[in-house]
């Protein structure tokens, strides 16, 4: 194994100069970026692209609309799920207020992933048996129909990964035109969180005869609710 | 790894005789190529994006020592164990040691070309470790014991029935060969493995130097599983896989997804800044980054070929290459196939005897260079590699004799005239429809599968002289 200074000085020798002590000048970037003119357009394009990838999406303006939307999408299913598994709905410790109150009015109890078990492996099993994982999103990207989620001690990465369905809530103001704008905000965090997950639609593969198949590992159904205050 | 024992001719003959392989390769590469055209046209100014991609990669490679040092500092500051491996054997040893220190039995892998390059699975299996490829395509070829035939779609050469036949002994019952049944089987099978994995091994699409972050893209979500669930994670990266900061990452992620599959972004793009926060409910507590050189530093010091390190491993050059499209990946015999594989394999492996055929797996049409999202002049590099091979004295005896003869005649005008006149006589028994066919070796090496233009009854030199006289 090499030590760092030997490894780096070998590269400097290959490049024929000493290793710079100052950061190299940044490359000038002037690519034309995708831009939309209004927040309404941003939301609408975001939802269009999300749906084109196979996700379901809706805009809500009140707790009542959220509740109606959840009922429309999931109907009586959660009641059936709860008969088999009391931890069928797995969520972050804290969801946007509108989501918390909608689930509570529906009387669909949420299991909080981070507190669901002491041992991580038990938490994974709970997540793998859950029917629906519920998260918020920190950003959205219109151009690609993507939700972007940061990791955090009160959240949990497996919620958007192990259950067969993932539902995410996003504030309309968090939706950006393109990835560049999102990454600018990530860079502004200084030190990024342990994981930032960008999710564009359900899990997919075309590895067998180029035939598209949904849900080989991650969620099979994905839902997004845009909260527009 | 059956194809490693065959000669180039055997592999090529085998590929040409396999009509499913050829049809599947054409179908898949057509699809990927057309999707890429659509996705790149949608951006509106693809050439500007390519130029930016090239500028970013050039900047990284010409300052690789600075950025790599920065990446290592950032990683180590947070407690990541960074291992610098000079050779594939060094990298394998690092991984073996980590696995054995943790007494790990179940190792999960998401797609990593570096792990193919260092033949990691084989080594871990020898140690009695249950190592599982979790990408569907990689899983299929792992069971079949074959290397990938395409950098993005590794099991492109397998029929659904062959896949079902490979899965049946594992399932313990007959499986229908429709795609939903096969993917459902893998979902169930793999779930158990994900939940009890001791160590996760991933590849790395980009490493962000300014923050010490690793970026990984997958469509299936297996990369997320492998980097979220096991307590210990190992990431393998080629040392050139760097991007200076998040500012440049946007460009490269757009170029990568659009060029690879024609998606705007892959289903999952994960930016890891490991290890996990101690209070996070999931994610790896212990994180190892293995950075592999394997003669990349030699390439860095070789100005002729330095630009081959700019590659972002999207596979776009495969999908437009007339040679790849006829043969598929296995005929190349190398881990990296397609035009970029033909460039980097001889440079990484430094073995002309074994890999000297690769620069000739090209018609030099330049489609690869045109497709490359970071504008690597691939066909130009292939010509230069042929030159390098010739200089190193590894061309066959016959080829050397032919070129000696060529030089002899073309530097002696009178002798050339005589030889052409003689040639026009000697060729007679072999000329059909004004083309030379058949003939004795070494002529037959060519004419067995093609024809040669005949020596003109009146050579050009004579025509020219006649024309002058007429005036």
CSV table of C-alpha atoms in Angstrom, one decimal, chain A residues 1-34 45 48-50 52-53 93 113-115 117-121 123-130 141-149 151-166 178-188 190-220 222, chain B residues 20 24 27-29 31-32 42-45 48-49 52 55-56 59 61-69 72 76 78 83-86 90-91 93-94 134-138 140 152-156 158-161 163 167 177 179-180 182-183 186-188 190-191 194-198 211 213 219-222 224-225 227-231 233 239 245-251 253-254 258 263-277 279-285 291-293 297-298 300-302 306:
chain,number,residue,atom,x,y,z
A,1,UNK,CA,0.0,0.0,0.0
A,2,UNK,CA,1.2,3.5,-0.7
A,3,UNK,CA,1.2,6.4,1.7
A,4,UNK,CA,-0.5,9.6,0.5
A,5,UNK,CA,2.5,11.8,0.0
A,6,UNK,CA,4.3,9.2,-2.1
A,7,UNK,CA,1.2,8.5,-4.1
A,8,UNK,CA,0.5,12.2,-4.7
A,9,UNK,CA,4.2,13.1,-5.5
A,10,UNK,CA,4.3,10.3,-8.1
A,11,UNK,CA,1.3,12.0,-9.8
A,12,UNK,CA,3.0,15.4,-9.7
A,13,UNK,CA,6.2,13.8,-11.2
A,14,UNK,CA,4.1,12.3,-14.0
A,15,UNK,CA,2.5,15.7,-14.6
A,16,UNK,CA,6.0,17.2,-14.6
A,17,UNK,CA,5.5,19.9,-12.0
A,18,UNK,CA,5.2,20.2,-8.2
A,19,UNK,CA,1.6,19.8,-6.7
A,20,UNK,CA,-0.1,23.2,-6.8
A,21,UNK,CA,-0.5,24.8,-3.3
A,22,UNK,CA,-3.4,26.9,-4.4
A,23,UNK,CA,-6.7,25.6,-5.9
A,24,UNK,CA,-6.5,25.3,-9.7
A,25,UNK,CA,-8.6,28.0,-11.5
A,26,UNK,CA,-12.2,27.0,-11.9
A,27,UNK,CA,-13.4,26.0,-15.4
A,28,UNK,CA,-15.7,28.6,-16.9
A,29,UNK,CA,-19.1,27.1,-17.3
A,30,UNK,CA,-21.6,28.7,-19.6
A,31,UNK,CA,-23.9,26.0,-20.7
A,32,UNK,CA,-27.5,27.1,-21.3
A,33,UNK,CA,-29.5,25.9,-18.3
A,34,UNK,CA,-33.2,24.9,-18.4
A,45,UNK,CA,-43.6,20.6,-15.3
A,48,UNK,CA,-45.7,16.1,-15.7
A,49,UNK,CA,-42.1,14.7,-15.6
A,50,UNK,CA,-42.7,12.8,-12.4
A,52,UNK,CA,-44.0,10.4,-17.2
A,53,UNK,CA,-41.5,8.3,-15.2
A,93,UNK,CA,-40.2,11.5,12.8
A,113,UNK,CA,-38.7,4.7,11.6
A,114,UNK,CA,-36.0,6.1,13.8
A,115,UNK,CA,-37.8,4.9,16.9
A,117,UNK,CA,-36.5,-0.5,17.0
A,118,UNK,CA,-33.2,-0.2,18.9
A,119,UNK,CA,-31.1,-2.4,16.6
A,120,UNK,CA,-30.6,-1.2,13.0
A,121,UNK,CA,-31.3,-4.6,11.5
A,123,UNK,CA,-35.4,-1.3,11.8
A,124,UNK,CA,-34.6,-2.6,8.3
A,125,UNK,CA,-36.9,-5.6,8.8
A,126,UNK,CA,-39.7,-3.3,9.9
A,127,UNK,CA,-39.1,-1.1,6.8
A,128,UNK,CA,-38.9,-4.1,4.5
A,129,UNK,CA,-42.3,-5.3,5.9
A,130,UNK,CA,-44.0,-1.9,5.7
A,141,UNK,CA,-36.2,19.3,-10.0
A,142,UNK,CA,-38.7,20.3,-12.7
A,143,UNK,CA,-36.6,19.3,-15.7
A,144,UNK,CA,-36.2,15.7,-14.6
A,145,UNK,CA,-39.2,15.1,-12.2
A,146,UNK,CA,-36.8,14.4,-9.4
A,147,UNK,CA,-37.2,14.6,-5.6
A,148,UNK,CA,-34.1,15.2,-3.5
A,149,UNK,CA,-33.9,14.1,0.1
A,151,UNK,CA,-30.4,12.3,5.4
A,152,UNK,CA,-30.8,13.3,9.0
A,153,UNK,CA,-31.0,11.7,12.5
A,154,UNK,CA,-34.8,12.2,12.6
A,155,UNK,CA,-35.4,10.8,9.1
A,156,UNK,CA,-33.9,7.5,7.8
A,157,UNK,CA,-32.8,6.5,4.4
A,158,UNK,CA,-34.5,3.1,4.3
A,159,UNK,CA,-38.0,4.6,4.4
A,160,UNK,CA,-37.8,5.7,0.7
A,161,UNK,CA,-36.1,2.5,-0.2
A,162,UNK,CA,-37.3,-0.7,1.4
A,163,UNK,CA,-41.2,-0.5,1.4
A,164,UNK,CA,-42.8,-1.3,-2.0
A,165,UNK,CA,-44.4,2.2,-2.1
A,166,UNK,CA,-42.9,5.6,-1.4
A,178,UNK,CA,-32.7,22.2,-12.7
A,179,UNK,CA,-30.0,20.2,-10.9
A,180,UNK,CA,-27.5,23.1,-11.0
A,181,UNK,CA,-29.7,25.2,-8.8
A,182,UNK,CA,-30.2,22.3,-6.3
A,183,UNK,CA,-26.4,21.6,-6.2
A,184,UNK,CA,-25.7,25.3,-5.6
A,185,UNK,CA,-27.9,25.0,-2.4
A,186,UNK,CA,-26.2,21.8,-1.5
A,187,UNK,CA,-22.8,23.5,-1.8
A,188,UNK,CA,-24.0,26.3,0.4
A,190,UNK,CA,-20.8,23.7,3.6
A,191,UNK,CA,-20.6,20.2,4.9
A,192,UNK,CA,-23.2,18.0,3.2
A,193,UNK,CA,-25.2,15.4,5.1
A,194,UNK,CA,-24.1,11.7,5.0
A,195,UNK,CA,-26.5,11.1,2.1
A,196,UNK,CA,-28.4,13.1,-0.4
A,197,UNK,CA,-30.8,10.9,-2.4
A,198,UNK,CA,-32.1,12.1,-5.8
A,199,UNK,CA,-35.0,10.0,-6.7
A,200,UNK,CA,-36.5,10.1,-10.3
A,201,UNK,CA,-39.4,7.6,-10.4
A,202,UNK,CA,-39.6,4.0,-9.3
A,203,UNK,CA,-36.9,1.4,-9.3
A,204,UNK,CA,-36.3,0.2,-12.9
A,205,UNK,CA,-34.2,-2.2,-14.9
A,206,UNK,CA,-33.9,-3.2,-18.6
A,207,UNK,CA,-31.2,-5.8,-18.0
A,208,UNK,CA,-33.2,-8.7,-19.5
A,209,UNK,CA,-33.4,-8.3,-23.2
A,210,UNK,CA,-33.7,-4.5,-22.8
A,211,UNK,CA,-37.3,-5.1,-21.6
A,212,UNK,CA,-38.3,-2.4,-19.0
A,213,UNK,CA,-39.3,-3.8,-15.7
A,214,UNK,CA,-40.4,-1.8,-12.6
A,215,UNK,CA,-39.5,-2.5,-9.0
A,216,UNK,CA,-36.6,-4.9,-9.1
A,217,UNK,CA,-35.1,-3.6,-5.8
A,218,UNK,CA,-36.5,-0.3,-4.7
A,219,UNK,CA,-40.1,1.0,-4.5
A,220,UNK,CA,-42.5,-0.2,-7.2
A,222,UNK,CA,-44.0,6.2,-6.1
B,20,UNK,CA,-28.9,-14.1,-31.0
B,24,UNK,CA,-29.4,-8.5,-29.3
B,27,UNK,CA,-31.1,-4.1,-30.9
B,28,UNK,CA,-29.8,-2.9,-27.5
B,29,UNK,CA,-27.2,-0.5,-29.0
B,31,UNK,CA,-32.1,1.6,-28.5
B,32,UNK,CA,-29.5,3.2,-26.3
B,42,UNK,CA,-33.6,18.0,-25.7
B,43,UNK,CA,-30.9,19.9,-23.8
B,44,UNK,CA,-30.7,22.2,-26.9
B,45,UNK,CA,-27.0,22.9,-27.0
B,48,UNK,CA,-21.8,23.3,-25.5
B,49,UNK,CA,-22.4,20.7,-22.8
B,52,UNK,CA,-17.9,22.0,-20.8
B,55,UNK,CA,-13.0,21.3,-20.1
B,56,UNK,CA,-14.0,19.9,-16.6
B,59,UNK,CA,-8.9,20.4,-15.6
B,61,UNK,CA,-6.8,15.3,-15.0
B,62,UNK,CA,-4.1,18.0,-15.3
B,63,UNK,CA,-4.5,18.8,-11.6
B,64,UNK,CA,-5.2,15.2,-10.5
B,65,UNK,CA,-2.6,15.4,-7.7
B,66,UNK,CA,-4.2,18.5,-6.2
B,67,UNK,CA,-7.8,17.2,-6.3
B,68,UNK,CA,-6.9,13.7,-5.1
B,69,UNK,CA,-5.0,15.1,-2.2
B,72,UNK,CA,-8.2,12.3,0.7
B,76,UNK,CA,-9.8,11.3,6.4
B,78,UNK,CA,-14.3,12.7,8.9
B,83,UNK,CA,-6.5,3.1,1.0
B,84,UNK,CA,-4.2,3.8,-1.9
B,85,UNK,CA,-3.7,0.8,-4.1
B,86,UNK,CA,-0.9,0.8,-6.7
B,90,UNK,CA,-3.0,-4.3,-3.6
B,91,UNK,CA,-6.7,-3.4,-3.9
B,93,UNK,CA,-5.6,-7.4,-0.5
B,94,UNK,CA,-7.2,-4.3,1.1
B,134,UNK,CA,-26.9,-7.0,-6.7
B,135,UNK,CA,-27.4,-5.3,-10.0
B,136,UNK,CA,-29.6,-7.6,-12.0
B,137,UNK,CA,-27.4,-7.7,-15.1
B,138,UNK,CA,-24.3,-8.3,-13.0
B,140,UNK,CA,-26.9,-12.8,-14.2
B,152,UNK,CA,-24.1,-0.3,-19.0
B,153,UNK,CA,-26.1,-3.5,-19.9
B,154,UNK,CA,-23.7,-6.2,-18.7
B,155,UNK,CA,-25.9,-9.2,-19.6
B,156,UNK,CA,-27.0,-7.9,-22.9
B,158,UNK,CA,-28.3,-13.4,-22.6
B,159,UNK,CA,-31.7,-14.5,-23.7
B,160,UNK,CA,-34.6,-14.5,-21.2
B,161,UNK,CA,-34.7,-18.3,-21.4
B,163,UNK,CA,-31.6,-16.2,-17.6
B,167,UNK,CA,-32.1,-18.8,-11.9
B,177,UNK,CA,-39.0,-16.7,-18.6
B,179,UNK,CA,-39.4,-10.5,-17.4
B,180,UNK,CA,-41.8,-9.7,-14.5
B,182,UNK,CA,-37.6,-13.1,-13.4
B,183,UNK,CA,-37.4,-9.6,-11.8
B,186,UNK,CA,-34.6,-11.5,-8.0
B,187,UNK,CA,-36.4,-8.9,-5.8
B,188,UNK,CA,-37.4,-11.6,-3.3
B,190,UNK,CA,-32.0,-10.3,-3.1
B,191,UNK,CA,-34.2,-8.8,-0.3
B,194,UNK,CA,-29.7,-7.1,1.6
B,195,UNK,CA,-31.1,-7.4,5.1
B,196,UNK,CA,-28.3,-9.6,6.3
B,197,UNK,CA,-25.3,-8.1,4.4
B,198,UNK,CA,-22.2,-7.5,6.6
B,211,UNK,CA,-16.4,18.0,0.2
B,213,UNK,CA,-18.3,13.0,-1.3
B,219,UNK,CA,-31.6,2.6,-11.8
B,220,UNK,CA,-32.5,-0.4,-9.7
B,221,UNK,CA,-31.8,1.1,-6.3
B,222,UNK,CA,-29.3,-1.6,-5.4
B,224,UNK,CA,-28.7,2.6,-2.3
B,225,UNK,CA,-29.3,-0.7,-0.6
B,227,UNK,CA,-24.7,1.9,0.8
B,228,UNK,CA,-27.5,2.2,3.3
B,229,UNK,CA,-27.9,-1.2,5.0
B,230,UNK,CA,-24.6,-2.9,5.8
B,231,UNK,CA,-22.7,-1.5,8.8
B,233,UNK,CA,-19.1,0.0,3.3
B,239,UNK,CA,-8.1,7.5,-9.2
B,245,UNK,CA,-17.0,20.5,-6.6
B,246,UNK,CA,-20.8,20.4,-6.9
B,247,UNK,CA,-20.6,23.2,-9.4
B,248,UNK,CA,-19.1,20.9,-12.1
B,249,UNK,CA,-21.1,17.8,-10.9
B,250,UNK,CA,-24.3,19.1,-12.6
B,251,UNK,CA,-22.7,19.0,-16.0
B,253,UNK,CA,-24.3,14.0,-14.2
B,254,UNK,CA,-26.4,15.4,-17.1
B,258,UNK,CA,-28.2,11.2,-21.1
B,263,UNK,CA,-32.5,9.3,-19.2
B,264,UNK,CA,-32.4,12.9,-17.8
B,265,UNK,CA,-31.1,11.3,-14.6
B,266,UNK,CA,-30.9,7.7,-13.5
B,267,UNK,CA,-33.7,6.7,-11.1
B,268,UNK,CA,-31.3,7.1,-8.2
B,269,UNK,CA,-28.4,9.4,-7.9
B,270,UNK,CA,-26.9,9.2,-4.5
B,271,UNK,CA,-24.4,11.7,-3.0
B,272,UNK,CA,-22.7,10.1,0.0
B,273,UNK,CA,-20.5,12.1,2.4
B,274,UNK,CA,-19.6,9.3,4.6
B,275,UNK,CA,-19.6,7.9,7.2
B,276,UNK,CA,-23.1,8.3,8.6
B,277,UNK,CA,-23.8,10.8,11.3
B,279,UNK,CA,-27.3,9.7,15.3
B,280,UNK,CA,-28.6,8.7,11.8
B,281,UNK,CA,-30.8,5.6,12.0
B,282,UNK,CA,-29.1,4.0,9.0
B,283,UNK,CA,-26.1,4.2,6.8
B,284,UNK,CA,-22.6,2.7,7.2
B,285,UNK,CA,-20.7,3.4,10.5
B,291,UNK,CA,-8.4,4.4,-4.7
B,292,UNK,CA,-6.8,2.4,-7.5
B,293,UNK,CA,-3.9,3.4,-9.7
B,297,UNK,CA,-0.4,7.2,-13.3
B,298,UNK,CA,1.6,5.9,-16.3
B,300,UNK,CA,-1.2,10.5,-16.8
B,301,UNK,CA,2.5,10.8,-17.6
B,302,UNK,CA,2.0,9.9,-21.3
B,306,UNK,CA,-3.7,11.3,-21.1
